[in-house]
CSV table of C-alpha atoms and ligand atoms in Angstrom, one decimal:
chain,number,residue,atom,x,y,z
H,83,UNK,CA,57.7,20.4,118.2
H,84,UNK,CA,59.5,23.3,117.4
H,85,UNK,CA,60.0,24.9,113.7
H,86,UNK,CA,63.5,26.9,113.5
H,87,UNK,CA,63.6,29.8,110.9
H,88,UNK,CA,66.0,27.1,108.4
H,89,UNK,CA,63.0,24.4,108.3
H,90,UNK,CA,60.0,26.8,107.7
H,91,UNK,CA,62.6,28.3,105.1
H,92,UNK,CA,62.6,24.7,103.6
H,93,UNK,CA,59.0,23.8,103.3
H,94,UNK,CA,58.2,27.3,101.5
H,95,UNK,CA,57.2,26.9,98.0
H,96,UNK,CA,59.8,29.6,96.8
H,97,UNK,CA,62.4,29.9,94.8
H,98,UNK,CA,65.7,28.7,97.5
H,99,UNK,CA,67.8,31.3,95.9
H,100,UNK,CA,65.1,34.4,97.3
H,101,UNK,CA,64.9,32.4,100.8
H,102,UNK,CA,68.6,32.7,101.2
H,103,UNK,CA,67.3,36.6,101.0
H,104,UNK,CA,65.3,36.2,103.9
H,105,UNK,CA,67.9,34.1,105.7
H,106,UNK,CA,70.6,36.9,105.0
H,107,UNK,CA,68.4,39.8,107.1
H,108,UNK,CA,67.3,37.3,109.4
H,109,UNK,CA,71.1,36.7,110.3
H,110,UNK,CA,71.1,40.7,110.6
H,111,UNK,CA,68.9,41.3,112.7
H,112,UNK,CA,70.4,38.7,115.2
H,113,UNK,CA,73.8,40.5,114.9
H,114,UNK,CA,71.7,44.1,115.3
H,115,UNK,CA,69.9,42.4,118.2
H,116,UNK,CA,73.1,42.0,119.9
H,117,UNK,CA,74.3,44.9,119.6
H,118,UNK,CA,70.8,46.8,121.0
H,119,UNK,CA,71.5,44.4,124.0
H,120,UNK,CA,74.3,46.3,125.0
H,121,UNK,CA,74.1,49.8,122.6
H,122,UNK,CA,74.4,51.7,126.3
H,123,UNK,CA,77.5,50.2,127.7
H,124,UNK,CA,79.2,50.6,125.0
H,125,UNK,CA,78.1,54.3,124.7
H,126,UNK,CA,75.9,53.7,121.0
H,127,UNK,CA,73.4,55.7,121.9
H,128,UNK,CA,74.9,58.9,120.5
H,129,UNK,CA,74.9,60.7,118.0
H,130,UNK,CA,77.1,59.4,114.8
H,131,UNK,CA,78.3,63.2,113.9
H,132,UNK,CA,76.8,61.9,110.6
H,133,UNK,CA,73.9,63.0,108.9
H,134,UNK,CA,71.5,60.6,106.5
H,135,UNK,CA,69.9,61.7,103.1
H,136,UNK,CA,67.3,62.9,105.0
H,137,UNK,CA,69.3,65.3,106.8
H,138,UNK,CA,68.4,63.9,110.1
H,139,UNK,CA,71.1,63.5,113.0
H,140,UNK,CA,72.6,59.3,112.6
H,141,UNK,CA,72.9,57.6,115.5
H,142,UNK,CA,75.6,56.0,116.4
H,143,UNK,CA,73.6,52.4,115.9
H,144,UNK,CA,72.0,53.4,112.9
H,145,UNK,CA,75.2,53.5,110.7
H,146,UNK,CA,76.2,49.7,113.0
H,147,UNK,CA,73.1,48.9,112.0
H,148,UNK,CA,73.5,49.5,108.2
H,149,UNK,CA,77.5,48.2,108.1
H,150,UNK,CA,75.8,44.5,109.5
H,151,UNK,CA,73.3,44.6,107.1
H,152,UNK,CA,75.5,45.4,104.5
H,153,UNK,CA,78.3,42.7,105.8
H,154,UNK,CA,75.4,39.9,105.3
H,155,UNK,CA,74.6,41.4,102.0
H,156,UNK,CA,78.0,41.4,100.4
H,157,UNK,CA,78.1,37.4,101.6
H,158,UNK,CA,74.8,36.4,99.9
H,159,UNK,CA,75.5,36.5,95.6
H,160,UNK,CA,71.7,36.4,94.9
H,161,UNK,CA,71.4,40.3,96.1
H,162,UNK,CA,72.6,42.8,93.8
H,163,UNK,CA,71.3,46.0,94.5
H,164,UNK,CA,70.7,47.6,98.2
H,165,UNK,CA,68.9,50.4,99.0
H,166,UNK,CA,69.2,51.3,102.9
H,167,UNK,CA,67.4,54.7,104.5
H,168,UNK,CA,70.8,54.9,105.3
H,169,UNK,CA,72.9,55.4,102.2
H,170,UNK,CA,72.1,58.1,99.8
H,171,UNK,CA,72.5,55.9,96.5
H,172,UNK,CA,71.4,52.4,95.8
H,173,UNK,CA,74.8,49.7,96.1
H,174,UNK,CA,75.4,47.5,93.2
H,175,UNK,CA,77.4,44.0,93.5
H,176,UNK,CA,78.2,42.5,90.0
H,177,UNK,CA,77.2,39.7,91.3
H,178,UNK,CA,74.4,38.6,88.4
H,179,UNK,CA,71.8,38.2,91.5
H,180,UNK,CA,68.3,38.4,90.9
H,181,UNK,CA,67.4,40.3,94.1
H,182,UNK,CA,67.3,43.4,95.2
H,183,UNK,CA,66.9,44.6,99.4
H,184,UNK,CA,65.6,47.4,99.9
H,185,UNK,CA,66.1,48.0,103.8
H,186,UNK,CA,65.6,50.2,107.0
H,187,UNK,CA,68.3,48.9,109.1
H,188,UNK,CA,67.4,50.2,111.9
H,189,UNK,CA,63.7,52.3,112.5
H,190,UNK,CA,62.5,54.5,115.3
H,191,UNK,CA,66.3,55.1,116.2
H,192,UNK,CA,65.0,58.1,117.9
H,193,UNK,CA,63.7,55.7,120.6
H,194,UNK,CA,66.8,53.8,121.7
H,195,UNK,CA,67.6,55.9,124.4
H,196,UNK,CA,64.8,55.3,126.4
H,197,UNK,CA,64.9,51.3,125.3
H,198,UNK,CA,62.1,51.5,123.8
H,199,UNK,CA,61.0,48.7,120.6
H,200,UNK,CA,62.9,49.8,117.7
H,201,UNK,CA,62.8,47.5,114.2
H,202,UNK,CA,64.7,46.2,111.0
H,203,UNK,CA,62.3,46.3,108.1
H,204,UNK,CA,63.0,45.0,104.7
H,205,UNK,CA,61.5,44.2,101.3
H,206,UNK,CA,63.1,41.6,98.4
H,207,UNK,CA,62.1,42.6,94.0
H,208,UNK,CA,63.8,41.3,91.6
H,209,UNK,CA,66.3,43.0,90.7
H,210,UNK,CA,65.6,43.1,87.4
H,211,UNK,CA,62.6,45.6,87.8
H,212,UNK,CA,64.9,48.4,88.8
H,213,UNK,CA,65.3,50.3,91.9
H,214,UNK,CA,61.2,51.9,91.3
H,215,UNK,CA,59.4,49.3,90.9
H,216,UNK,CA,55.6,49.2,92.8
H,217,UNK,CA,55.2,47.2,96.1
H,218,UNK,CA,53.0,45.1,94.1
H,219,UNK,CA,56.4,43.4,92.8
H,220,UNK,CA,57.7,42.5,96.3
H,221,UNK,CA,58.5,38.7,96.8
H,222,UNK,CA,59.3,39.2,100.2
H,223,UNK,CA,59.3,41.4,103.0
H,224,UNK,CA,59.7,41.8,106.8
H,225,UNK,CA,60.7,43.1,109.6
H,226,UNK,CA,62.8,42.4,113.0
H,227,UNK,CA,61.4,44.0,116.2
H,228,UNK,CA,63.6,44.3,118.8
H,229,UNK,CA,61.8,44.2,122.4
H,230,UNK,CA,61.1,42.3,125.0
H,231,UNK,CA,61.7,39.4,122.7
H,232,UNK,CA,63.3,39.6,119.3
H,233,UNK,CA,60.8,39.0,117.2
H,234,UNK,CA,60.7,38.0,113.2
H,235,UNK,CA,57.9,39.0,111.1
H,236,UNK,CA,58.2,37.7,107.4
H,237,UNK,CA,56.3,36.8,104.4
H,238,UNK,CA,56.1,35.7,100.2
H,239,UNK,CA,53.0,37.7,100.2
H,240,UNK,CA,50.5,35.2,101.2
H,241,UNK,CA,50.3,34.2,104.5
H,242,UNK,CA,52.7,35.8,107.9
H,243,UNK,CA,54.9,33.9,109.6
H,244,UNK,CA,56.5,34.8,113.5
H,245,UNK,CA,59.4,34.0,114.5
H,246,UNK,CA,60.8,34.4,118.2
H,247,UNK,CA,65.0,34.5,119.0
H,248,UNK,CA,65.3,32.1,121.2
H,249,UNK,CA,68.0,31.4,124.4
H,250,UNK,CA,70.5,29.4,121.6
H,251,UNK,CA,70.0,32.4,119.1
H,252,UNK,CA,67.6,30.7,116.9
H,253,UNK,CA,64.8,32.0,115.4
H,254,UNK,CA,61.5,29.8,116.2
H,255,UNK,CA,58.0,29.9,114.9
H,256,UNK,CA,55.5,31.2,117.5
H,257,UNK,CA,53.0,32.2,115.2
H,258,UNK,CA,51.6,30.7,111.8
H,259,UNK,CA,49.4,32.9,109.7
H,260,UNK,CA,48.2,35.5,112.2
H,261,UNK,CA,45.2,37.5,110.9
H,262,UNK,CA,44.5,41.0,111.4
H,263,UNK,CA,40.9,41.4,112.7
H,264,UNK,CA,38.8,43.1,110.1
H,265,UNK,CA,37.3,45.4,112.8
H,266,UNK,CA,39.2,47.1,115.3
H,267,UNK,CA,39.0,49.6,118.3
H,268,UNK,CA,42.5,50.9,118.8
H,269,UNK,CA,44.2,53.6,116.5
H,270,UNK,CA,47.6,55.0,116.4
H,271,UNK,CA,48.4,58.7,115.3
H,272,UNK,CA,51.0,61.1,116.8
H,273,UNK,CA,48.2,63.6,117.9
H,274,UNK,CA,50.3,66.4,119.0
H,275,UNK,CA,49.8,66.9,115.2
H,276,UNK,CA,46.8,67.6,114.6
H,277,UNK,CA,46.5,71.5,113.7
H,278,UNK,CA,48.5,70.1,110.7
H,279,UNK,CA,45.7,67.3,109.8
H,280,UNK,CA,43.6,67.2,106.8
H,281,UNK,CA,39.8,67.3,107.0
H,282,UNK,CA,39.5,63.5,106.7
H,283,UNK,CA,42.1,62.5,109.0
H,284,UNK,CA,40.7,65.1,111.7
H,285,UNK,CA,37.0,63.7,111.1
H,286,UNK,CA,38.1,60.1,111.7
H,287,UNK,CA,40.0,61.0,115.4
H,288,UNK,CA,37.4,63.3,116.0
H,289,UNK,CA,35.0,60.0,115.6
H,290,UNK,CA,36.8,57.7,117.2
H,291,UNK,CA,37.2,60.1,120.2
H,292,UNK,CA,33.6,60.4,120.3
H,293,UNK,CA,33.2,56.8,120.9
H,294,UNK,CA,29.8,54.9,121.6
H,295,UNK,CA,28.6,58.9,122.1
H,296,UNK,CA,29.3,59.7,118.1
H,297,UNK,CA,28.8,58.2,114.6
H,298,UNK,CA,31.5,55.7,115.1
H,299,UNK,CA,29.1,53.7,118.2
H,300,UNK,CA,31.9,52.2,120.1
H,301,UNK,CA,34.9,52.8,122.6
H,302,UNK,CA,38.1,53.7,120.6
H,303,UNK,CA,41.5,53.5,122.6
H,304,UNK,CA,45.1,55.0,121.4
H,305,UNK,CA,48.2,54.0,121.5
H,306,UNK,CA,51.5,55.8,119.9
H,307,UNK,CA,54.6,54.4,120.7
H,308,UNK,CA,56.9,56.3,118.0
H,309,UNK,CA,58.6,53.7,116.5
H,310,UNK,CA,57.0,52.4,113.5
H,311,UNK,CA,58.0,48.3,114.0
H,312,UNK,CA,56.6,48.4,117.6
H,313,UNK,CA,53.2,49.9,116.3
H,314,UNK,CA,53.1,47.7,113.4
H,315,UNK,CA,53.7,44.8,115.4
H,316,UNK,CA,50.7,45.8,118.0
H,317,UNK,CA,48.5,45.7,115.2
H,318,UNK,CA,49.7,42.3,113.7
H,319,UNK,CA,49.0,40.8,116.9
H,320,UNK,CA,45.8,42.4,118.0
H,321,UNK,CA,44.7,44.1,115.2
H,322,UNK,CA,44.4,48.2,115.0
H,323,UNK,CA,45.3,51.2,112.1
H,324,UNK,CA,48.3,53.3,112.1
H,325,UNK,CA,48.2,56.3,110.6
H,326,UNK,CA,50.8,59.0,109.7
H,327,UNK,CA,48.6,60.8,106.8
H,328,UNK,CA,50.0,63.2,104.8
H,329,UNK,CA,49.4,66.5,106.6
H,330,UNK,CA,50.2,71.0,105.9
H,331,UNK,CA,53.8,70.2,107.6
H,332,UNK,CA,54.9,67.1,105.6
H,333,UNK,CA,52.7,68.0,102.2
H,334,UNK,CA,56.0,69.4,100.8
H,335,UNK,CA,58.0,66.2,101.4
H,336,UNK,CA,55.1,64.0,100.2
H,337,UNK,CA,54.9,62.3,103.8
H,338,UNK,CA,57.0,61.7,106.6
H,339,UNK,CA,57.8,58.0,106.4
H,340,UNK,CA,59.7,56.0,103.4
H,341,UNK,CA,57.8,54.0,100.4
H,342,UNK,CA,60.3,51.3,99.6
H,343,UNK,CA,61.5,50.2,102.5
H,344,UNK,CA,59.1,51.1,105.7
H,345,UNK,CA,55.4,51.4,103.7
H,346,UNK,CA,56.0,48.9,101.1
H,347,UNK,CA,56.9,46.1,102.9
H,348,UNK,CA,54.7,46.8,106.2
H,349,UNK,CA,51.4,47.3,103.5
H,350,UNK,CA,52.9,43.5,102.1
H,351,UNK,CA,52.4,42.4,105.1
H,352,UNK,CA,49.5,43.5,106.1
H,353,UNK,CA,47.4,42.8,103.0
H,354,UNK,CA,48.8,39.1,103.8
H,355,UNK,CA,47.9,38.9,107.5
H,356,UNK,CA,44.2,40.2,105.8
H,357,UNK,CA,44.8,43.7,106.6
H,358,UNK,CA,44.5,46.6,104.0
H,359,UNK,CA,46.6,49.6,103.1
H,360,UNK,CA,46.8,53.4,101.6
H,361,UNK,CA,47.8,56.4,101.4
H,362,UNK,CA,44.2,57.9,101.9
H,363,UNK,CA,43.6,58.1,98.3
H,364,UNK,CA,45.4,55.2,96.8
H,365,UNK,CA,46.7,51.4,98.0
H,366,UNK,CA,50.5,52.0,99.3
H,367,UNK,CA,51.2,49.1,97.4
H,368,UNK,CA,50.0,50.9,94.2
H,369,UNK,CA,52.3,53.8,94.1
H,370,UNK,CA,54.6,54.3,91.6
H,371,UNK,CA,57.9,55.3,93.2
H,372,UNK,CA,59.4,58.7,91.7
H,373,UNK,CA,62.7,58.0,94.0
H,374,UNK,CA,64.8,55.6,96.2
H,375,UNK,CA,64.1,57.6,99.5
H,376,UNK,CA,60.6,58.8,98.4
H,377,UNK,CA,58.5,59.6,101.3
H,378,UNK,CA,54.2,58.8,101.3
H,379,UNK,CA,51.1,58.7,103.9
H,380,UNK,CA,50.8,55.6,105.3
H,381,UNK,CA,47.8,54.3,106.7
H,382,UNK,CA,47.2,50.9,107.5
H,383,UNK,CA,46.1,47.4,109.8
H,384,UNK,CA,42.3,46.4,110.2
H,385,UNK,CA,40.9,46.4,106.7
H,386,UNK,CA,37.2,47.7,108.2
H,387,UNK,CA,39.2,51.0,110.1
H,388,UNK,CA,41.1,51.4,106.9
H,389,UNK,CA,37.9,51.3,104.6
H,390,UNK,CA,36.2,54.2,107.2
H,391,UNK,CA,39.3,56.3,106.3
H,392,UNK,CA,40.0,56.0,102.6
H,393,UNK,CA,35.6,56.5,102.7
H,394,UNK,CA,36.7,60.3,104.7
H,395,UNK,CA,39.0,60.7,101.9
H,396,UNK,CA,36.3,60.2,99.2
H,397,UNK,CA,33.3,61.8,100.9
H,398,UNK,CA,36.0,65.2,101.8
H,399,UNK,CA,38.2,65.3,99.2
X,113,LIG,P1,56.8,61.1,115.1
X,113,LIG,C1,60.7,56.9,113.7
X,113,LIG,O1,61.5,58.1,113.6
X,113,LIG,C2,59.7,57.0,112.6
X,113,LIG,O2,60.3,57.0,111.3
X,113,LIG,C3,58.7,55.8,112.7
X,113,LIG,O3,59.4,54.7,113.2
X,113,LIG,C4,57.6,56.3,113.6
X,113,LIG,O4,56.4,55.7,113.4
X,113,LIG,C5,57.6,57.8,113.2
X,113,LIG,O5,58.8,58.2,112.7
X,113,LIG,C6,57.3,58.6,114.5
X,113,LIG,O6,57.1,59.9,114.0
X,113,LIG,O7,56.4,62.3,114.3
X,113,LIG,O8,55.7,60.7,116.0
X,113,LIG,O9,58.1,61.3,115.8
């Protein structure tokens, strides 16, 4: 018997009002689904001629991306206050709602030219915390992964639930409270960086490539696919760390990828799937956020891999 995205919705134990959040960027990501489908055709895969806060090149999707997610947003009056990767201030709705979305509409952009698994992630506060609030206040957060399937990833902070789009464009339950694996033989790092790596990042790949030869005593394998959703999602279903550690080239920036709405709601997740995360030093979730658009090291899946790391960090530091 099948569970569709509305019944699982139902039979949560949270407020209705903040699962009408989740519903909202589920209904998003269906509308950004479809337009992926056929982004080439229709010649999306450009560039926008924009740039983001970030300075970086907007693709034609990722501004499509961000008008759907904002069209769903405007129709749901419990969300009043966005903050997308995409605009450069936070939207207010006088709406009174008690919920804020803070949202990558659409990550690993970059990758959509070669089809490759690109995402949706999002994470629900209440409003009433502010825009800077720690991930520790999240009541939600998710993200869409658009592959082979569309899948749903979403949780209130306890368990993980997966969704699959199915043929009628319904979401379905295909997994109930996946758990990470503790332990853990795959790791994911772009390692064309590595002459920027710290000591502790460098002594855990250097471990790892050693394999059953070196301190680590067993067979590591790597994958890096670029796009932060479809690495994420490896390592929800089969377990594994990511890692994009703050290195000499993205010191300056404070990290390469975003802390409220691409590290806060993947650490969310993880911690509830029984994973672990940090920023080498500190648990993402613990960081107090300075900006909207803040950027941090994020390193996180298998809670034994990321235990080894933050132990480099504290032995090298
Ligand atoms: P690099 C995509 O641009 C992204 O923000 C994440 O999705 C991904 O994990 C990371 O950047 C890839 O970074 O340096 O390998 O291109």
């Amino acid at each position: 018997m099948t569970t569709t995205l509305a019944q699982w919705l139902a039979a949560q134990p949270v407020d209705p009002k903040l699962a009408s959040v989740v519903a909202s960027m589920a209904a998003a990501s269906i509308d950004i689904a479809a337009e992926l489908r056929t982004a080439s055709i229709a010649g999306h895969t450009g560039l926008a001629g924009q740039t983001n806060v970030q300075g970086e090149a907007q693709k034609a999707l990722d501004v499509i991306s961000n008008d759907i997610v904002l069209k769903h947003i405007e129709q749901n009056p419990e969300i009043s206050i966005l903050v997308s990767e995409e605009l450069d201030e936070a939207v207010t709705f006088d709406n009174g709602g008690a919920y804020l979305v803070a949202t990558d509409p659409l990550d690993g952009s970059s990758n959509l030219d070669v089809n490759v698994t690109v995402g949706t992630i999002f994470s629900v506060l209440p409003s009433a915390g502010g825009l800077l609030q720690t991930g520790r206040a999240q009541l939600a957060a998710g993200y869409a992964a658009y592959g082979p399937a569309t899948s749903l990833v979403l949780t209130f902070g306890t368990s993980v639930a997966v969704f699959t789009l199915n043929q009628n464009g319904e979401f379905v339950l295909t997994a109930d409270n996946p758990r990470i694996p503790e332990a853990s033989a795959e790791y994911a790092i772009n390692t064309a960086r590595e002459r920027f790596w710290d000591e502790p990042t460098r002594r855990y790949v250097t471990e790892n490539v050693a394999g059953e030869t070196g301190s680590a005593g067993k067979r590591y394998n790597m994958r890096w696919v670029g796009s932060m959703v479809a690495d994420i999602h490896r390592i929800m279903m089969r377990g594994g760390i990511f890692l994009y550690p703050l290195d000499s080239e993205t010191v300056s920036k404070g990290g390469r990828l975003r802390l409220l709405y691409e590290a806060n709601p993947m650490a969310l997740l993880m911690q509830a799937a029984g994973g672990r995360s940090t920023t080498g030093r500190l648990d993402i979730l613990d960081v107090v956020p300075t900006d909207i658009h803040q950027r941090v090291p994020v390193i996180l899946g298998s809670a034994k891999e990321v235990a080894r790391v933050e132990g480099l960090y504290r032995s090298l530091d």
